[in-house]
XYZ file of C-alpha atoms in Angstrom:
666
model
C 17.193 162.981 -99.314
C 15.371 159.696 -98.879
C 15.516 159.971 -95.074
C 14.225 163.604 -95.271
C 11.293 162.540 -97.435
C 10.426 159.789 -94.983
C 10.403 162.343 -92.096
C 8.058 164.665 -93.986
C 5.740 161.797 -94.677
C 5.591 160.819 -91.000
C 4.729 164.435 -90.020
C 1.926 164.592 -92.587
C 0.584 161.286 -91.360
C 0.591 162.516 -87.752
C -1.155 165.726 -88.777
C -3.804 163.787 -90.654
C -4.288 161.496 -87.676
C -4.730 164.546 -85.393
C -7.295 166.032 -87.768
C -9.261 162.785 -87.855
C -9.142 162.587 -84.078
C -10.473 166.144 -83.824
C -13.261 165.381 -86.250
C -14.070 162.206 -84.363
C -15.543 164.228 -81.445
C -18.316 166.847 -81.847
C -16.451 169.356 -79.712
C -13.257 168.886 -81.704
C -15.170 169.403 -84.942
C -16.779 172.552 -83.487
C -13.397 173.994 -82.479
C -11.997 173.325 -85.928
C -14.988 174.933 -87.625
C -14.878 177.867 -85.216
C -11.257 178.502 -86.123
C -11.748 178.512 -89.886
C -15.271 180.027 -89.947
C -15.234 182.864 -87.390
C -18.448 184.877 -86.851
C -18.942 188.035 -88.898
C -19.004 190.971 -86.450
C -18.610 194.150 -88.575
C -22.291 195.124 -88.189
C -21.885 195.138 -84.426
C -18.873 197.431 -84.640
C -20.278 199.722 -87.364
C -22.282 201.963 -85.083
C -23.084 205.616 -84.627
C -21.876 207.736 -81.730
C -23.538 209.101 -78.612
C -22.155 212.342 -77.172
C -23.028 213.116 -73.561
C -22.764 216.158 -71.361
C -20.819 216.271 -68.093
C -23.691 214.592 -66.191
C -24.162 211.788 -68.721
C -27.184 213.381 -70.417
C -27.356 212.844 -74.172
C -26.295 215.921 -76.121
C -26.263 214.446 -79.579
C -26.603 211.150 -81.424
C -24.801 210.590 -84.722
C -25.950 207.839 -87.125
C -23.900 204.927 -88.401
C -22.754 205.010 -92.054
C -25.728 204.842 -94.380
C -27.956 206.878 -92.078
C -28.947 203.953 -89.849
C -29.567 204.825 -86.212
C -27.529 201.999 -84.723
C -26.060 203.112 -81.404
C -23.787 201.028 -79.163
C -25.159 199.570 -75.951
C -24.149 196.815 -73.547
C -26.171 194.741 -71.115
C -24.753 196.643 -68.150
C -25.962 199.941 -69.663
C -29.681 199.082 -69.575
C -32.059 198.662 -66.612
C -32.307 195.159 -65.229
C -36.041 194.980 -65.924
C -35.382 195.341 -69.664
C -33.104 192.287 -69.711
C -35.517 190.347 -67.490
C -38.487 191.081 -69.774
C -36.431 190.200 -72.853
C -35.374 186.811 -71.481
C -38.902 186.046 -70.268
C -40.406 186.875 -73.649
C -37.805 185.368 -75.974
C -35.668 182.730 -74.244
C -36.590 181.565 -70.737
C -33.632 179.162 -70.511
C -31.106 181.713 -71.842
C -29.092 181.651 -68.620
C -28.109 177.968 -68.891
C -28.186 176.746 -72.523
C -25.007 176.849 -74.691
C -26.603 178.867 -77.502
C -29.114 176.280 -78.663
C -32.038 175.197 -76.485
C -32.703 171.470 -77.182
C -36.061 171.620 -75.397
C -37.307 174.523 -77.502
C -35.957 172.934 -80.699
C -37.621 169.602 -79.892
C -40.921 171.315 -79.195
C -40.727 173.334 -82.405
C -39.894 170.221 -84.464
C -42.773 168.241 -82.946
C -45.240 171.094 -83.599
C -43.996 171.446 -87.176
C -44.460 167.689 -87.864
C -47.923 167.631 -86.283
C -49.240 170.839 -87.863
C -47.403 170.672 -91.169
C -46.236 174.243 -90.711
C -43.996 176.284 -88.435
C -45.825 176.959 -85.163
C -42.858 178.180 -83.078
C -39.328 178.790 -84.242
C -37.393 177.498 -81.257
C -34.847 180.305 -81.687
C -32.837 181.333 -78.674
C -31.607 184.855 -78.083
C -28.210 183.583 -79.222
C -29.689 182.355 -82.515
C -31.505 185.685 -82.932
C -28.191 187.464 -82.358
C -26.597 185.324 -85.078
C -29.439 186.212 -87.466
C -29.076 189.926 -86.655
C -25.372 189.746 -87.502
C -25.905 187.795 -90.738
C -29.518 188.066 -91.998
C -30.610 185.002 -94.052
C -33.852 183.649 -95.560
C -35.971 181.590 -93.128
C -34.972 178.074 -94.224
C -33.881 174.891 -92.446
C -30.358 175.436 -93.778
C -30.360 178.953 -92.319
C -31.553 177.546 -88.992
C -28.665 175.099 -88.927
C -26.163 177.880 -89.642
C -27.747 180.073 -86.955
C -27.467 177.230 -84.435
C -23.747 176.870 -85.174
C -23.213 180.631 -85.039
C -25.157 180.834 -81.753
C -22.826 178.298 -80.162
C -19.854 180.240 -81.560
C -21.084 183.512 -80.096
C -21.657 181.917 -76.704
C -18.164 180.337 -76.851
C -16.409 183.547 -77.907
C -18.438 186.351 -76.291
C -20.389 184.747 -73.449
C -23.881 185.737 -72.353
C -23.074 189.490 -72.008
C -21.733 189.538 -75.577
C -24.858 187.856 -76.942
C -27.068 190.361 -75.129
C -24.941 193.211 -76.487
C -25.583 192.013 -80.040
C -29.341 191.811 -79.532
C -29.577 195.120 -77.676
C -27.505 196.901 -80.351
C -28.971 195.394 -83.536
C -32.615 194.502 -82.786
C -34.851 196.280 -85.361
C -37.029 199.000 -83.860
C -38.898 200.155 -86.958
C -37.731 202.210 -89.928
C -34.021 202.942 -89.791
C -33.837 202.400 -86.027
C -31.744 199.550 -84.648
C -31.092 198.648 -81.044
C -32.687 199.669 -77.787
C -30.650 202.889 -77.421
C -31.888 204.280 -80.719
C -35.380 202.952 -80.058
C -35.536 204.579 -76.633
C -34.409 207.973 -77.952
C -36.806 207.864 -80.919
C -39.924 206.507 -79.189
C -39.564 207.949 -75.678
C -37.126 210.843 -76.023
C -34.906 209.612 -73.199
C -31.770 207.472 -72.802
C -32.327 203.745 -72.433
C -30.680 203.912 -69.009
C -33.740 205.802 -67.711
C -36.697 203.894 -69.181
C -39.433 202.343 -67.063
C -41.062 198.918 -67.161
C -43.749 199.805 -69.739
C -41.171 201.347 -72.063
C -38.850 198.356 -71.705
C -41.729 196.023 -72.605
C -42.366 197.976 -75.818
C -38.708 197.732 -76.837
C -38.885 193.958 -76.308
C -42.098 193.674 -78.346
C -41.346 195.799 -81.430
C -38.464 193.665 -82.879
C -40.820 190.713 -83.403
C -42.513 192.595 -86.257
C -40.760 195.962 -86.450
C -42.798 197.493 -89.274
C -46.177 196.145 -88.169
C -45.581 197.265 -84.566
C -44.166 200.743 -85.190
C -45.789 202.944 -82.523
C -46.065 205.951 -84.856
C -47.902 203.992 -87.578
C -49.651 201.208 -85.687
C -50.113 202.468 -82.120
C -52.912 200.013 -81.234
C -50.882 196.996 -82.379
C -47.795 198.288 -80.557
C -49.810 198.772 -77.369
C -51.264 195.261 -77.571
C -47.817 193.709 -78.146
C -46.343 195.639 -75.240
C -49.147 194.531 -72.905
C -48.683 190.931 -73.988
C -45.062 191.127 -72.837
C -46.146 192.595 -69.502
C -48.833 189.919 -68.990
C -46.678 187.004 -70.094
C -46.689 184.119 -67.618
C -42.918 183.946 -67.517
C -42.491 187.684 -67.053
C -40.526 188.680 -63.954
C -42.602 188.891 -60.822
C -43.744 192.501 -60.597
C -45.726 194.014 -57.765
C -49.298 194.045 -58.994
C -49.541 197.800 -58.539
C -46.440 198.311 -60.711
C -47.803 195.966 -63.387
C -51.153 197.796 -63.441
C -49.389 201.154 -63.674
C -47.302 199.912 -66.602
C -50.368 198.564 -68.403
C -52.125 201.905 -67.908
C -49.347 203.910 -69.586
C -50.056 205.140 -73.104
C -47.823 203.977 -75.930
C -45.931 206.676 -77.869
C -47.697 207.818 -81.018
C -44.902 209.829 -82.668
C -41.260 209.338 -83.507
C -39.108 211.970 -81.861
C -36.141 213.651 -83.481
C -32.781 212.359 -82.354
C -30.909 214.629 -79.896
C -28.809 217.171 -81.764
C -27.333 219.623 -79.268
C -23.804 220.943 -79.894
C -23.690 219.517 -83.442
C -20.321 221.037 -84.341
C -18.519 219.925 -81.190
C -20.221 216.514 -81.253
C -18.815 215.748 -84.693
C -15.422 217.067 -83.649
C -15.082 214.817 -80.588
C -16.649 211.791 -82.323
C -14.234 211.870 -85.238
C -11.513 209.803 -83.566
C -13.494 208.261 -80.705
C -14.358 204.623 -80.116
C -17.891 203.238 -79.960
C -18.455 203.967 -76.253
C -20.517 207.056 -75.336
C -18.329 210.173 -75.346
C -18.496 212.203 -72.131
C -17.858 215.924 -72.687
C -17.575 218.842 -70.264
C -20.634 220.605 -71.661
C -23.822 221.310 -69.709
C -26.915 220.262 -71.668
C -29.109 222.955 -70.114
C -26.639 225.768 -70.835
C -26.002 224.416 -74.334
C -29.721 224.415 -75.069
C -30.031 227.968 -73.746
C -27.122 229.305 -75.813
C -28.406 227.659 -78.992
C -31.822 229.226 -78.374
C -30.130 232.599 -77.865
C -28.395 232.311 -81.233
C -31.650 231.380 -82.988
C -33.415 234.369 -81.417
C -30.621 236.846 -82.222
C -29.963 235.832 -85.844
C -33.059 237.485 -87.387
C -31.830 240.853 -86.122
C -28.521 240.565 -88.009
C -27.801 241.372 -91.657
C -28.163 238.566 -94.167
C -25.429 235.932 -94.249
C -24.221 237.006 -90.793
C -23.697 234.365 -88.149
C -23.041 234.058 -84.414
C -20.677 231.853 -82.423
C -20.602 231.513 -78.631
C -18.231 229.785 -76.198
C -18.873 229.500 -72.455
C -16.352 227.900 -70.094
C -15.747 227.381 -66.411
C -13.277 230.022 -65.296
C -11.184 227.788 -63.042
C -11.181 224.391 -64.744
C -11.276 225.810 -68.329
C -13.892 223.160 -69.137
C -16.222 224.359 -71.853
C -19.870 224.382 -70.794
C -21.489 225.493 -74.072
C -20.164 225.728 -77.632
C -22.272 227.138 -80.460
C -20.368 227.068 -83.727
C -23.232 228.742 -85.605
C -26.830 227.946 -86.486
C -26.492 224.331 -87.652
C -27.025 223.989 -91.417
C -28.669 227.446 -91.592
C -29.164 228.327 -95.238
C -26.943 231.196 -96.358
C -25.053 231.347 -93.036
C -22.542 228.500 -93.557
C -24.128 226.659 -90.653
C -21.992 223.539 -91.120
C -18.812 225.501 -90.270
C -17.659 225.615 -86.659
C -17.046 229.335 -86.320
C -15.556 228.941 -82.835
C -12.500 227.446 -84.562
C -12.227 229.929 -87.441
C -9.164 232.192 -87.379
C -10.161 235.874 -87.509
C -8.747 239.244 -86.449
C -9.581 240.033 -82.792
C -9.480 243.822 -83.155
C -9.037 245.362 -79.690
C -10.099 242.252 -77.763
C -6.480 241.441 -76.791
C -5.788 244.847 -75.220
C -6.584 243.647 -71.658
C -3.702 241.154 -71.833
C -1.397 243.834 -73.244
C -2.190 246.225 -70.396
C -1.826 243.446 -67.829
C 1.638 242.579 -69.126
C 2.645 246.241 -69.155
C 1.420 246.705 -65.562
C 3.201 243.530 -64.524
C 6.549 244.827 -65.825
C 6.209 248.247 -64.262
C 5.814 250.034 -67.599
C 2.606 251.636 -66.372
C -0.088 251.376 -63.724
C -3.824 252.008 -64.056
C -3.227 255.599 -62.924
C -0.307 256.294 -65.284
C -1.034 259.298 -67.510
C -0.724 258.393 -71.174
C -0.963 260.402 -74.381
C -3.728 259.762 -76.845
C -2.411 262.152 -79.500
C -1.348 261.775 -83.147
C 1.943 259.951 -83.357
C 4.037 258.027 -85.874
C 5.555 254.643 -85.077
C 8.046 254.422 -87.896
C 5.954 254.709 -91.059
C 2.741 253.785 -89.253
C 0.342 256.384 -87.848
C -2.492 254.522 -86.105
C -5.794 256.209 -85.375
C -8.628 255.570 -82.966
C -11.815 253.911 -84.147
C -13.718 257.225 -83.864
C -10.872 259.100 -85.644
C -10.551 261.579 -82.750
C -8.056 261.813 -79.868
C -8.561 262.171 -76.129
C -5.316 263.901 -75.181
C -3.946 262.882 -71.785
C -5.752 259.964 -70.147
C -4.981 257.402 -67.476
C -4.091 253.880 -68.546
C -7.310 252.594 -66.947
C -9.389 255.070 -68.958
C -7.458 254.277 -72.142
C -8.214 250.571 -71.733
C -11.856 251.176 -70.859
C -12.285 253.414 -73.929
C -10.184 251.049 -76.065
C -7.959 253.864 -77.335
C -5.440 252.767 -79.933
C -2.479 255.142 -79.521
C -1.802 254.275 -75.852
C -2.099 250.566 -76.647
C 0.440 250.792 -79.479
C 2.788 252.790 -77.238
C 2.557 250.079 -74.587
C 3.221 247.420 -77.208
C 6.340 249.298 -78.286
C 7.531 249.474 -74.691
C 6.693 245.854 -73.933
C 7.901 244.334 -77.183
C 5.705 242.484 -79.715
C 7.766 239.299 -79.450
C 7.196 239.097 -75.696
C 3.464 239.648 -76.249
C 3.314 236.978 -78.960
C 5.135 234.540 -76.679
C 2.582 235.136 -73.934
C -0.250 234.417 -76.384
C 1.439 231.178 -77.328
C 1.712 230.171 -73.659
C -1.998 230.862 -73.321
C -2.785 228.451 -76.158
C -3.417 231.199 -78.718
C -0.385 231.421 -81.016
C -0.963 234.487 -83.225
C -1.383 233.705 -86.931
C 0.636 236.336 -88.776
C 0.603 237.198 -92.483
C 3.041 235.119 -94.572
C 6.592 236.306 -94.054
C 5.638 238.722 -91.262
C 6.910 238.678 -87.705
C 5.400 239.943 -84.474
C 5.067 243.722 -84.726
C 3.263 246.691 -83.181
C -0.076 246.061 -85.004
C -0.532 243.071 -82.669
C -1.937 245.650 -80.240
C -4.876 246.334 -82.572
C -5.632 242.828 -83.815
C -2.908 242.432 -86.420
C -2.869 238.621 -86.107
C -5.427 235.831 -86.356
C -7.064 234.078 -83.405
C -10.094 231.843 -82.850
C -13.009 232.461 -80.506
C -12.025 229.485 -78.357
C -8.494 230.848 -78.032
C -9.708 234.363 -77.212
C -11.949 233.002 -74.465
C -8.959 231.086 -73.069
C -6.823 234.249 -73.057
C -9.604 236.175 -71.324
C -9.997 233.413 -68.731
C -6.416 233.998 -67.570
C -7.297 237.547 -66.500
C -10.253 236.289 -64.485
C -8.250 233.482 -62.887
C -5.308 235.261 -61.347
C -3.237 235.394 -64.536
C -3.019 231.594 -64.745
C -2.435 230.081 -68.194
C -4.552 227.161 -69.358
C -6.289 225.970 -72.512
C -9.993 225.287 -72.888
C -11.024 221.638 -73.096
C -14.175 219.795 -74.121
C -13.568 216.211 -72.966
C -13.677 215.016 -69.402
C -10.489 213.782 -67.837
C -7.828 214.864 -65.379
C -6.985 218.540 -65.533
C -3.642 219.441 -67.043
C -0.675 220.474 -64.964
C -0.923 223.977 -63.562
C 0.735 226.548 -65.796
C 2.908 229.384 -64.548
C 0.959 232.663 -64.483
C 1.535 234.996 -67.411
C 1.018 237.956 -65.040
C 0.802 238.254 -61.277
C -2.572 237.714 -59.637
C -2.846 241.292 -58.353
C -2.171 242.623 -61.842
C -4.835 240.388 -63.377
C -7.282 241.564 -60.712
C -6.431 245.202 -61.430
C -7.263 244.751 -65.123
C -10.431 242.830 -64.225
C -11.495 245.730 -61.986
C -10.994 248.176 -64.853
C -13.153 246.056 -67.162
C -15.966 245.449 -64.645
C -18.643 247.918 -65.654
C -22.377 247.890 -66.499
C -23.494 246.641 -69.889
C -24.553 249.652 -71.994
C -27.993 248.248 -72.825
C -28.576 246.654 -69.437
C -27.801 243.196 -68.177
C -26.405 241.389 -65.151
C -23.998 243.310 -62.924
C -20.520 242.311 -61.829
C -19.233 241.282 -65.269
C -15.809 242.264 -66.616
C -16.049 242.656 -70.404
C -14.199 243.893 -73.456
C -15.165 244.273 -77.106
C -13.194 244.133 -80.332
C -13.850 245.065 -83.946
C -11.658 244.076 -86.858
C -10.981 246.323 -89.834
C -14.053 247.095 -91.933
C -16.484 245.491 -89.479
C -15.597 241.984 -90.598
C -15.523 240.631 -87.046
C -17.398 241.846 -83.975
C -16.267 240.370 -80.658
C -17.258 240.553 -77.013
C -15.646 238.589 -74.185
C -16.233 238.711 -70.463
C -16.127 236.884 -67.162
C -17.811 236.864 -63.780
C -16.690 234.962 -60.688
C -17.430 231.523 -62.195
C -17.665 231.649 -65.977
C -15.928 233.153 -68.973
C -17.776 233.674 -72.252
C -17.116 234.988 -75.723
C -19.278 235.990 -78.688
C -18.279 236.442 -82.326
C -20.546 238.022 -84.936
C -19.628 238.234 -88.604
C -20.006 236.717 -92.020
C -18.368 233.309 -92.420
C -16.972 234.305 -95.831
C -15.090 237.238 -94.273
C -16.951 240.013 -96.077
C -17.581 243.191 -94.101
C -20.796 244.121 -92.323
C -21.006 247.931 -92.701
C -21.323 249.628 -89.331
C -20.793 246.434 -87.325
C -18.831 246.788 -84.081
C -18.237 244.580 -81.112
C -20.164 247.022 -78.936
C -23.233 247.188 -81.197
C -23.456 243.599 -82.458
C -21.649 241.215 -80.079
C -21.917 242.877 -76.661
C -25.733 242.725 -76.378
C -25.554 238.977 -77.095
C -22.838 238.570 -74.448
C -25.049 240.366 -71.916
C -27.922 237.987 -72.712
C -25.565 235.009 -72.422
C -24.573 236.046 -68.893
C -28.258 236.444 -68.148
C -28.681 232.725 -68.907
C -25.736 231.710 -66.708
C -26.175 231.302 -62.940
C -25.548 234.644 -61.274
C -21.981 234.990 -59.979
C -21.170 238.690 -59.905
C -17.524 239.580 -59.475
C -16.702 241.134 -56.100
C -14.483 244.182 -56.344
C -11.702 243.736 -53.767
C -10.348 246.734 -51.943
C -7.213 248.141 -53.460
C -7.900 246.816 -56.928
C -6.977 250.122 -58.495
C -3.491 248.957 -59.359
C -0.963 246.202 -58.942
C 1.420 248.281 -56.882
C 1.932 251.997 -56.306
C 4.733 253.854 -58.047
C 6.472 257.027 -56.905
C 5.068 259.125 -59.764
C 3.468 258.252 -63.067
C 5.805 258.919 -65.935
C 4.886 259.794 -69.512
C 5.926 257.207 -72.042
C 8.613 259.499 -73.571
C 10.555 259.479 -70.284
C 13.727 257.405 -70.152
C 13.069 253.893 -68.885
C 14.835 250.554 -68.835
C 12.814 247.961 -70.721
C 15.083 244.970 -70.159
C 16.168 243.560 -67.808
C 13.364 244.499 -65.394
C 14.108 245.253 -61.754
C 14.686 242.113 -59.706
C 15.131 239.892 -62.741
C 17.065 236.625 -62.386
C 19.115 236.192 -65.557
C 20.588 233.010 -66.992
C 24.353 233.078 -67.679
C 25.337 234.184 -71.185
C 25.086 237.163 -73.485
C 22.395 239.714 -72.561
C 20.826 242.556 -74.541
C 20.013 245.664 -72.487
C 17.095 247.650 -73.932
C 15.803 251.124 -73.131
C 13.047 253.425 -74.348
C 12.373 257.150 -74.187
C 14.896 259.797 -73.149
C 17.182 261.943 -75.291
C 19.770 260.167 -77.364
C 22.647 259.333 -77.362
C 22.257 256.801 -74.552
C 25.006 255.314 -72.398
C 24.630 251.852 -70.851
C 26.442 251.011 -67.593
C 26.723 247.988 -65.290
C 27.737 248.776 -61.698
C 28.760 252.283 -62.905
C 31.094 251.004 -65.609
C 30.079 251.873 -69.204
C 29.561 248.845 -71.391
C 28.542 250.704 -74.538
C 27.471 254.048 -75.857
C 24.355 253.320 -77.831
C 24.404 256.532 -79.820
C 21.231 256.428 -81.888
C 20.509 252.878 -80.728
C 18.409 252.013 -77.686
C 20.070 248.704 -76.864
C 23.513 247.320 -76.023
C 25.037 243.903 -75.534
C 26.657 242.755 -72.290
C 28.189 239.467 -71.153
C 28.123 239.044 -67.329
C 31.566 238.059 -66.041
C 30.007 235.590 -63.591
C 27.135 234.938 -61.219
C 26.124 237.553 -58.678
C 24.193 240.789 -58.200
C 24.551 243.741 -60.604
C 22.942 247.128 -61.221
C 22.149 247.942 -64.855
C 21.792 251.645 -65.711
C 20.980 253.683 -68.802
C 21.921 257.374 -68.991
C 20.538 259.803 -71.619
C 21.969 263.036 -73.043
C 20.087 265.147 -70.461
C 21.679 263.241 -67.583
C 18.515 261.341 -66.702
C 19.141 257.810 -65.456
C 17.066 254.660 -65.122
C 18.434 251.545 -63.411
C 17.447 248.144 -62.151
C 19.103 245.653 -59.774
C 19.388 242.132 -61.222
C 20.945 238.785 -60.339
C 22.829 236.488 -62.703
C 22.222 232.844 -61.901
C 25.143 230.436 -61.451
C 25.615 227.584 -63.920
C 24.042 224.309 -62.685
């Protein structure tokens, strides 16, 4: 115990000796103080957000907490002439001093002793940065603390870090801080694009931010700016450039901060860091779509709202997103209605027909029945309550008839349709406890406008799956098509027709209306863009008489009028995906699964049929596997890999068959 106590004592003595040695040198004392008294940086990190479009143009600026316009900026973000003017005006020896300029401090001390008052402060940019981080009263004690903090900042952050602090926190009048906020408010442009005269004003205003506010004291602001331009130490400017800068007028008003795409801007900024956020939007298109919404709203019933999504057809990058009229009174303007789950009505029928064509259940020329019919206990009707009798599938889709669509859904299978929606990034939201069922054909599940636009994009892009995105970055891996390209083109050809009230040509479009007129939809695509419009009341109450054709489609036509013209060409032979021997009515016997040419994984298989006269008999290679009786399906377990022919036979002797292959186990 005694020996252990002696060892502890020696260690304490050595530690004390090391501390004294550190304190014995100024640098050692500084390092010790720096370790235990680190600079306070939260103000620098507590900033607003800047959201940019795909070209780097500012879409929207969001304030820091407390409503202060403090936006992040670094020295490399601003023009070189701004930094040059700042150093010339505030700290000529900034490039070489360690945070404190002994020459400037000596001069300031001498002037203070001789005049009995402060003539010049002797503050470096580093000391100003320290004061901006931790504001203090102007006292000698505060100056000493600022000098220590300035050396700390230089030691920890270097010259670029010191400039970042000044450029981000310098007061610009009112609740503006930093050159990025000042540039947007006083000049209406990003700081990256300001000229020499504008840079000089941003250097001048922080000296007396309230007395030099351009909107309140324009003459004083102009004089201060010119003093910076005429300063002896100012960077050498060509005389013509200096004269041009001096001749520029100073701003006399404070501009509103950019506020395009307010819903999306807040969405992408929620989890982002302080750096500017680059989106896929196009500022010009966004501005045009927002103006379209403002112009169209007065023609709608009270409390109705509009949402629009425009995306690039190939990349799925969104180019414009209007979630509603921002903060519009009575229209729930703060809600992003492009993300609200609503019933799509008939807007999903194009995908349903494409999937049916792809599986050989019909072609555009197949004759279908639009006549009263029960599907179990459900007897759907058309929107107009009437029936068209026998129509082609193409005409049924173009007229948005309900009975043919439900019949196709029965033949295709609601689960298969729901799975395709999920692959397309639009998983259907079903009522609690409900599964995928036939009403999916008529909008019996929830979807958002963004998701509907993504589904529609697949039909304009060769059947390729892919989700919409708003942030720049590498495109996702290519998805397997949900339907073949020729099938997608066939459906696109059916939907390409003139807008009823006039508009650009070469657009494929489809409308949808949910029950009671609660949701009016219109989606469409040309050769380059896909767009969707939703009209309704955010609270879900009905708009009597509202339909997709009457309320949403005219807005969609105007939206395509804003987009660059890119009419869809109609390729030869787009009438159908492939010819069939003869169109068959949907009550004819047909094999639903497996389809002809299918490659099946090993294991139990369910054979399904539709139509025909029961009882049905199921055969594989001519050998019965089951008599379905009243059922339209039968189970079969392949004995091994190879090629087989699956056949279904009805009571009238009609047969339907399909060749398939069972894959070998890996």
